[in-house]
Amino acid sequence: MRRGESETAQAPERCLACDATLHGLYCHECGQGHRYPRLRIRAMVGDVVEGLLELDSRVFRTLWGLTVRPGRVTREFLDGRRIVYINPFKYALVAVTLAFVVLPWLEIQLGLREASESSDAVEWGKLVNVVALPITAGVMSLLFWDKRLRYIEHLVLVLYAHGHTFVLQMVLGVAVLLVWPEWSIAMVVIPYWWLGWTARDVTGAGWISSMLRSAVAFTVVLFGLPPILRPLLELLP
């Protein structure tokens, strides 16, 4: 390469990863970038920095959006504007995993659970929540049948709403423990409110209708699922 000649001018005509024809600096097939055909330290460092900044922007946009307008985030993801938000499956998975580390500790500190009970309760809670999310989406699709949404759309709604519920419960749980212990009832209200709020903006139903239907769906799964799962688990060796 001659001095002063840009590296991008030497970009290959075909992707070096999948051999697709290039129409720019990024492959439209596999997404690999070709801004730096020759491997250089600055290219590797640049990719790391760019990836972290992109992740940070998506994390902030998702967290903030689900806090102030959860239905808007869900609706935009369903409508195809997905690259700017964290995938709802990933968001819910990370939130649930963190919650079942933080929330049991908070409950022990608040005196709601004995330390000796935490292990079994955590494992049971993980199982119930993993099974509950897709079932809640199914119940929601039945209760909102008149809105003609597909099951996968209800599932995205539930994943975002419940995933963010766990995030809020962790944050609020610390505040309740340290500052406002008398507000612990808010921990119970959050799941109902966020599911109903999200459903209202996504389905277009009214406030009362969305809250009632979502509350029924959440309550049915919350209290109906454990009695079904426990006998099944007892049958396992």
PDB file of N, CA, C and O in Angstrom, residues 179-229:
ATOM      1  N   VAL A 179     -33.735   2.168  52.656  1.00  0.00           N
ATOM      2  CA  VAL A 179     -34.335   3.481  52.900  1.00  0.00           C
ATOM      3  C   VAL A 179     -35.806   3.415  53.293  1.00  0.00           C
ATOM      4  O   VAL A 179     -36.224   4.002  54.280  1.00  0.00           O
ATOM      5  N   TRP A 180     -36.626   2.694  52.496  1.00  0.00           N
ATOM      6  CA  TRP A 180     -38.071   2.725  52.699  1.00  0.00           C
ATOM      7  C   TRP A 180     -38.636   1.317  52.904  1.00  0.00           C
ATOM      8  O   TRP A 180     -39.366   0.803  52.055  1.00  0.00           O
ATOM      9  N   PRO A 181     -38.346   0.647  54.002  1.00  0.00           N
ATOM     10  CA  PRO A 181     -38.838  -0.714  54.206  1.00  0.00           C
ATOM     11  C   PRO A 181     -40.353  -0.811  54.210  1.00  0.00           C
ATOM     12  O   PRO A 181     -40.914  -1.859  53.904  1.00  0.00           O
ATOM     13  N   GLU A 182     -41.043   0.303  54.520  1.00  0.00           N
ATOM     14  CA  GLU A 182     -42.507   0.264  54.557  1.00  0.00           C
ATOM     15  C   GLU A 182     -43.115   0.187  53.148  1.00  0.00           C
ATOM     16  O   GLU A 182     -44.310  -0.055  52.988  1.00  0.00           O
ATOM     17  N   TRP A 183     -42.288   0.389  52.122  1.00  0.00           N
ATOM     18  CA  TRP A 183     -42.771   0.342  50.739  1.00  0.00           C
ATOM     19  C   TRP A 183     -42.559  -1.027  50.105  1.00  0.00           C
ATOM     20  O   TRP A 183     -42.605  -1.167  48.889  1.00  0.00           O
ATOM     21  N   SER A 184     -42.359  -2.043  50.895  1.00  0.00           N
ATOM     22  CA  SER A 184     -42.090  -3.371  50.336  1.00  0.00           C
ATOM     23  C   SER A 184     -43.257  -3.922  49.528  1.00  0.00           C
ATOM     24  O   SER A 184     -43.081  -4.779  48.663  1.00  0.00           O
ATOM     25  N   ILE A 185     -44.486  -3.419  49.769  1.00  0.00           N
ATOM     26  CA  ILE A 185     -45.648  -3.882  49.013  1.00  0.00           C
ATOM     27  C   ILE A 185     -45.509  -3.568  47.528  1.00  0.00           C
ATOM     28  O   ILE A 185     -46.097  -4.234  46.668  1.00  0.00           O
ATOM     29  N   ALA A 186     -44.710  -2.541  47.208  1.00  0.00           N
ATOM     30  CA  ALA A 186     -44.512  -2.173  45.806  1.00  0.00           C
ATOM     31  C   ALA A 186     -43.863  -3.297  45.017  1.00  0.00           C
ATOM     32  O   ALA A 186     -44.034  -3.395  43.797  1.00  0.00           O
ATOM     33  N   MET A 187     -43.111  -4.157  45.695  1.00  0.00           N
ATOM     34  CA  MET A 187     -42.473  -5.290  45.027  1.00  0.00           C
ATOM     35  C   MET A 187     -43.514  -6.226  44.421  1.00  0.00           C
ATOM     36  O   MET A 187     -43.279  -6.875  43.406  1.00  0.00           O
ATOM     37  N   VAL A 188     -44.683  -6.297  45.051  1.00  0.00           N
ATOM     38  CA  VAL A 188     -45.749  -7.176  44.568  1.00  0.00           C
ATOM     39  C   VAL A 188     -46.536  -6.510  43.439  1.00  0.00           C
ATOM     40  O   VAL A 188     -47.016  -7.184  42.529  1.00  0.00           O
ATOM     41  N   VAL A 189     -46.661  -5.201  43.496  1.00  0.00           N
ATOM     42  CA  VAL A 189     -47.470  -4.472  42.519  1.00  0.00           C
ATOM     43  C   VAL A 189     -46.783  -4.373  41.165  1.00  0.00           C
ATOM     44  O   VAL A 189     -47.451  -4.368  40.113  1.00  0.00           O
ATOM     45  N   ILE A 190     -45.461  -4.286  41.154  1.00  0.00           N
ATOM     46  CA  ILE A 190     -44.708  -4.040  39.920  1.00  0.00           C
ATOM     47  C   ILE A 190     -45.052  -5.005  38.788  1.00  0.00           C
ATOM     48  O   ILE A 190     -45.308  -4.562  37.662  1.00  0.00           O
ATOM     49  N   PRO A 191     -45.055  -6.329  38.999  1.00  0.00           N
ATOM     50  CA  PRO A 191     -45.334  -7.233  37.875  1.00  0.00           C
ATOM     51  C   PRO A 191     -46.695  -6.982  37.232  1.00  0.00           C
ATOM     52  O   PRO A 191     -46.825  -7.016  36.002  1.00  0.00           O
ATOM     53  N   TYR A 192     -47.719  -6.733  38.045  1.00  0.00           N
ATOM     54  CA  TYR A 192     -49.059  -6.476  37.517  1.00  0.00           C
ATOM     55  C   TYR A 192     -49.092  -5.178  36.709  1.00  0.00           C
ATOM     56  O   TYR A 192     -49.662  -5.128  35.621  1.00  0.00           O
ATOM     57  N   TRP A 193     -48.489  -4.147  37.266  1.00  0.00           N
ATOM     58  CA  TRP A 193     -48.528  -2.840  36.602  1.00  0.00           C
ATOM     59  C   TRP A 193     -47.773  -2.864  35.278  1.00  0.00           C
ATOM     60  O   TRP A 193     -48.281  -2.376  34.260  1.00  0.00           O
ATOM     61  N   TRP A 194     -46.571  -3.426  35.267  1.00  0.00           N
ATOM     62  CA  TRP A 194     -45.764  -3.370  34.045  1.00  0.00           C
ATOM     63  C   TRP A 194     -46.335  -4.253  32.938  1.00  0.00           C
ATOM     64  O   TRP A 194     -46.285  -3.891  31.774  1.00  0.00           O
ATOM     65  N   LEU A 195     -46.887  -5.386  33.304  1.00  0.00           N
ATOM     66  CA  LEU A 195     -47.502  -6.240  32.287  1.00  0.00           C
ATOM     67  C   LEU A 195     -48.721  -5.554  31.688  1.00  0.00           C
ATOM     68  O   LEU A 195     -48.916  -5.550  30.464  1.00  0.00           O
ATOM     69  N   GLY A 196     -49.554  -4.953  32.532  1.00  0.00           N
ATOM     70  CA  GLY A 196     -50.736  -4.258  32.040  1.00  0.00           C
ATOM     71  C   GLY A 196     -50.396  -3.030  31.226  1.00  0.00           C
ATOM     72  O   GLY A 196     -51.007  -2.759  30.190  1.00  0.00           O
ATOM     73  N   TRP A 197     -49.402  -2.267  31.682  1.00  0.00           N
ATOM     74  CA  TRP A 197     -48.983  -1.054  30.976  1.00  0.00           C
ATOM     75  C   TRP A 197     -48.436  -1.403  29.592  1.00  0.00           C
ATOM     76  O   TRP A 197     -48.774  -0.771  28.593  1.00  0.00           O
ATOM     77  N   THR A 198     -47.581  -2.417  29.544  1.00  0.00           N
ATOM     78  CA  THR A 198     -47.017  -2.832  28.267  1.00  0.00           C
ATOM     79  C   THR A 198     -48.109  -3.334  27.329  1.00  0.00           C
ATOM     80  O   THR A 198     -48.138  -2.994  26.138  1.00  0.00           O
ATOM     81  N   ALA A 199     -49.014  -4.152  27.865  1.00  0.00           N
ATOM     82  CA  ALA A 199     -50.102  -4.692  27.048  1.00  0.00           C
ATOM     83  C   ALA A 199     -50.992  -3.584  26.502  1.00  0.00           C
ATOM     84  O   ALA A 199     -51.452  -3.648  25.358  1.00  0.00           O
ATOM     85  N   ARG A 200     -51.212  -2.561  27.309  1.00  0.00           N
ATOM     86  CA  ARG A 200     -52.073  -1.465  26.872  1.00  0.00           C
ATOM     87  C   ARG A 200     -51.509  -0.766  25.634  1.00  0.00           C
ATOM     88  O   ARG A 200     -52.207  -0.490  24.665  1.00  0.00           O
ATOM     89  N   ASP A 201     -50.204  -0.467  25.650  1.00  0.00           N
ATOM     90  CA  ASP A 201     -49.590   0.230  24.524  1.00  0.00           C
ATOM     91  C   ASP A 201     -49.403  -0.658  23.304  1.00  0.00           C
ATOM     92  O   ASP A 201     -49.417  -0.171  22.173  1.00  0.00           O
ATOM     93  N   VAL A 202     -49.217  -1.947  23.526  1.00  0.00           N
ATOM     94  CA  VAL A 202     -48.989  -2.862  22.401  1.00  0.00           C
ATOM     95  C   VAL A 202     -50.302  -3.266  21.732  1.00  0.00           C
ATOM     96  O   VAL A 202     -50.408  -3.298  20.504  1.00  0.00           O
ATOM     97  N   THR A 203     -51.313  -3.573  22.528  1.00  0.00           N
ATOM     98  CA  THR A 203     -52.575  -4.074  21.974  1.00  0.00           C
ATOM     99  C   THR A 203     -53.539  -2.967  21.585  1.00  0.00           C
ATOM    100  O   THR A 203     -54.433  -3.177  20.766  1.00  0.00           O
ATOM    101  N   GLY A 204     -53.377  -1.783  22.190  1.00  0.00           N
ATOM    102  CA  GLY A 204     -54.302  -0.698  21.905  1.00  0.00           C
ATOM    103  C   GLY A 204     -55.570  -0.748  22.733  1.00  0.00           C
ATOM    104  O   GLY A 204     -56.486   0.054  22.524  1.00  0.00           O
ATOM    105  N   ALA A 205     -55.654  -1.672  23.678  1.00  0.00           N
ATOM    106  CA  ALA A 205     -56.810  -1.753  24.565  1.00  0.00           C
ATOM    107  C   ALA A 205     -56.767  -0.621  25.580  1.00  0.00           C
ATOM    108  O   ALA A 205     -55.737   0.024  25.773  1.00  0.00           O
ATOM    109  N   GLY A 206     -57.887  -0.362  26.232  1.00  0.00           N
ATOM    110  CA  GLY A 206     -57.941   0.697  27.226  1.00  0.00           C
ATOM    111  C   GLY A 206     -57.176   0.324  28.491  1.00  0.00           C
ATOM    112  O   GLY A 206     -56.800  -0.832  28.700  1.00  0.00           O
ATOM    113  N   TRP A 207     -56.982   1.326  29.361  1.00  0.00           N
ATOM    114  CA  TRP A 207     -56.228   1.102  30.595  1.00  0.00           C
ATOM    115  C   TRP A 207     -56.885   0.030  31.464  1.00  0.00           C
ATOM    116  O   TRP A 207     -56.227  -0.920  31.882  1.00  0.00           O
ATOM    117  N   ILE A 208     -58.176   0.189  31.735  1.00  0.00           N
ATOM    118  CA  ILE A 208     -58.855  -0.747  32.634  1.00  0.00           C
ATOM    119  C   ILE A 208     -58.876  -2.144  32.038  1.00  0.00           C
ATOM    120  O   ILE A 208     -58.574  -3.134  32.719  1.00  0.00           O
ATOM    121  N   SER A 209     -59.200  -2.237  30.761  1.00  0.00           N
ATOM    122  CA  SER A 209     -59.258  -3.538  30.090  1.00  0.00           C
ATOM    123  C   SER A 209     -57.891  -4.219  30.110  1.00  0.00           C
ATOM    124  O   SER A 209     -57.786  -5.414  30.414  1.00  0.00           O
ATOM    125  N   SER A 210     -56.833  -3.467  29.791  1.00  0.00           N
ATOM    126  CA  SER A 210     -55.482  -4.041  29.755  1.00  0.00           C
ATOM    127  C   SER A 210     -55.043  -4.499  31.139  1.00  0.00           C
ATOM    128  O   SER A 210     -54.476  -5.586  31.301  1.00  0.00           O
ATOM    129  N   MET A 211     -55.301  -3.673  32.146  1.00  0.00           N
ATOM    130  CA  MET A 211     -54.893  -4.021  33.502  1.00  0.00           C
ATOM    131  C   MET A 211     -55.629  -5.263  34.008  1.00  0.00           C
ATOM    132  O   MET A 211     -55.028  -6.147  34.619  1.00  0.00           O
ATOM    133  N   LEU A 212     -56.939  -5.323  33.753  1.00  0.00           N
ATOM    134  CA  LEU A 212     -57.725  -6.455  34.220  1.00  0.00           C
ATOM    135  C   LEU A 212     -57.308  -7.748  33.535  1.00  0.00           C
ATOM    136  O   LEU A 212     -57.099  -8.778  34.183  1.00  0.00           O
ATOM    137  N   ARG A 213     -57.180  -7.715  32.228  1.00  0.00           N
ATOM    138  CA  ARG A 213     -56.808  -8.924  31.486  1.00  0.00           C
ATOM    139  C   ARG A 213     -55.410  -9.395  31.867  1.00  0.00           C
ATOM    140  O   ARG A 213     -55.176 -10.595  32.048  1.00  0.00           O
ATOM    141  N   SER A 214     -54.485  -8.455  31.969  1.00  0.00           N
ATOM    142  CA  SER A 214     -53.115  -8.820  32.330  1.00  0.00           C
ATOM    143  C   SER A 214     -53.050  -9.359  33.753  1.00  0.00           C
ATOM    144  O   SER A 214     -52.317 -10.318  34.025  1.00  0.00           O
ATOM    145  N   ALA A 215     -53.802  -8.750  34.658  1.00  0.00           N
ATOM    146  CA  ALA A 215     -53.823  -9.215  36.041  1.00  0.00           C
ATOM    147  C   ALA A 215     -54.374 -10.630  36.133  1.00  0.00           C
ATOM    148  O   ALA A 215     -53.866 -11.468  36.892  1.00  0.00           O
ATOM    149  N   VAL A 216     -55.420 -10.915  35.361  1.00  0.00           N
ATOM    150  CA  VAL A 216     -55.985 -12.264  35.341  1.00  0.00           C
ATOM    151  C   VAL A 216     -54.958 -13.265  34.823  1.00  0.00           C
ATOM    152  O   VAL A 216     -54.759 -14.338  35.399  1.00  0.00           O
ATOM    153  N   ALA A 217     -54.292 -12.918  33.718  1.00  0.00           N
ATOM    154  CA  ALA A 217     -53.286 -13.816  33.134  1.00  0.00           C
ATOM    155  C   ALA A 217     -52.164 -14.093  34.120  1.00  0.00           C
ATOM    156  O   ALA A 217     -51.763 -15.253  34.328  1.00  0.00           O
ATOM    157  N   PHE A 218     -51.644 -13.039  34.743  1.00  0.00           N
ATOM    158  CA  PHE A 218     -50.527 -13.203  35.671  1.00  0.00           C
ATOM    159  C   PHE A 218     -50.946 -13.996  36.900  1.00  0.00           C
ATOM    160  O   PHE A 218     -50.210 -14.863  37.378  1.00  0.00           O
ATOM    161  N   THR A 219     -52.140 -13.717  37.422  1.00  0.00           N
ATOM    162  CA  THR A 219     -52.618 -14.409  38.619  1.00  0.00           C
ATOM    163  C   THR A 219     -52.881 -15.880  38.351  1.00  0.00           C
ATOM    164  O   THR A 219     -52.547 -16.745  39.174  1.00  0.00           O
ATOM    165  N   VAL A 220     -53.483 -16.173  37.197  1.00  0.00           N
ATOM    166  CA  VAL A 220     -53.760 -17.565  36.836  1.00  0.00           C
ATOM    167  C   VAL A 220     -52.476 -18.377  36.783  1.00  0.00           C
ATOM    168  O   VAL A 220     -52.388 -19.491  37.317  1.00  0.00           O
ATOM    169  N   VAL A 221     -51.455 -17.819  36.146  1.00  0.00           N
ATOM    170  CA  VAL A 221     -50.180 -18.533  36.021  1.00  0.00           C
ATOM    171  C   VAL A 221     -49.457 -18.591  37.364  1.00  0.00           C
ATOM    172  O   VAL A 221     -48.906 -19.629  37.750  1.00  0.00           O
ATOM    173  N   LEU A 222     -49.464 -17.478  38.094  1.00  0.00           N
ATOM    174  CA  LEU A 222     -48.740 -17.399  39.361  1.00  0.00           C
ATOM    175  C   LEU A 222     -49.259 -18.405  40.387  1.00  0.00           C
ATOM    176  O   LEU A 222     -48.482 -19.072  41.074  1.00  0.00           O
ATOM    177  N   PHE A 223     -50.582 -18.539  40.470  1.00  0.00           N
ATOM    178  CA  PHE A 223     -51.167 -19.422  41.481  1.00  0.00           C
ATOM    179  C   PHE A 223     -51.588 -20.779  40.916  1.00  0.00           C
ATOM    180  O   PHE A 223     -51.779 -21.728  41.674  1.00  0.00           O
ATOM    181  N   GLY A 224     -51.732 -20.871  39.604  1.00  0.00           N
ATOM    182  CA  GLY A 224     -52.162 -22.132  39.017  1.00  0.00           C
ATOM    183  C   GLY A 224     -51.033 -23.053  38.614  1.00  0.00           C
ATOM    184  O   GLY A 224     -51.188 -24.281  38.603  1.00  0.00           O
ATOM    185  N   LEU A 225     -49.883 -22.478  38.316  1.00  0.00           N
ATOM    186  CA  LEU A 225     -48.763 -23.290  37.846  1.00  0.00           C
ATOM    187  C   LEU A 225     -48.090 -24.110  38.944  1.00  0.00           C
ATOM    188  O   LEU A 225     -47.820 -25.303  38.739  1.00  0.00           O
ATOM    189  N   PRO A 226     -47.786 -23.553  40.123  1.00  0.00           N
ATOM    190  CA  PRO A 226     -47.103 -24.348  41.164  1.00  0.00           C
ATOM    191  C   PRO A 226     -47.825 -25.638  41.549  1.00  0.00           C
ATOM    192  O   PRO A 226     -47.168 -26.678  41.684  1.00  0.00           O
ATOM    193  N   PRO A 227     -49.154 -25.646  41.769  1.00  0.00           N
ATOM    194  CA  PRO A 227     -49.809 -26.916  42.118  1.00  0.00           C
ATOM    195  C   PRO A 227     -49.699 -27.981  41.049  1.00  0.00           C
ATOM    196  O   PRO A 227     -49.772 -29.176  41.338  1.00  0.00           O
ATOM    197  N   ILE A 228     -49.517 -27.552  39.797  1.00  0.00           N
ATOM    198  CA  ILE A 228     -49.365 -28.516  38.707  1.00  0.00           C
ATOM    199  C   ILE A 228     -47.942 -29.032  38.634  1.00  0.00           C
ATOM    200  O   ILE A 228     -47.693 -30.220  38.410  1.00  0.00           O
ATOM    201  N   LEU A 229     -46.969 -28.132  38.840  1.00  0.00           N
ATOM    202  CA  LEU A 229     -45.565 -28.510  38.700  1.00  0.00           C
ATOM    203  C   LEU A 229     -45.063 -29.370  39.850  1.00  0.00           C
ATOM    204  O   LEU A 229     -44.286 -30.307  39.640  1.00  0.00           O
TER     205      LEU A 229
END
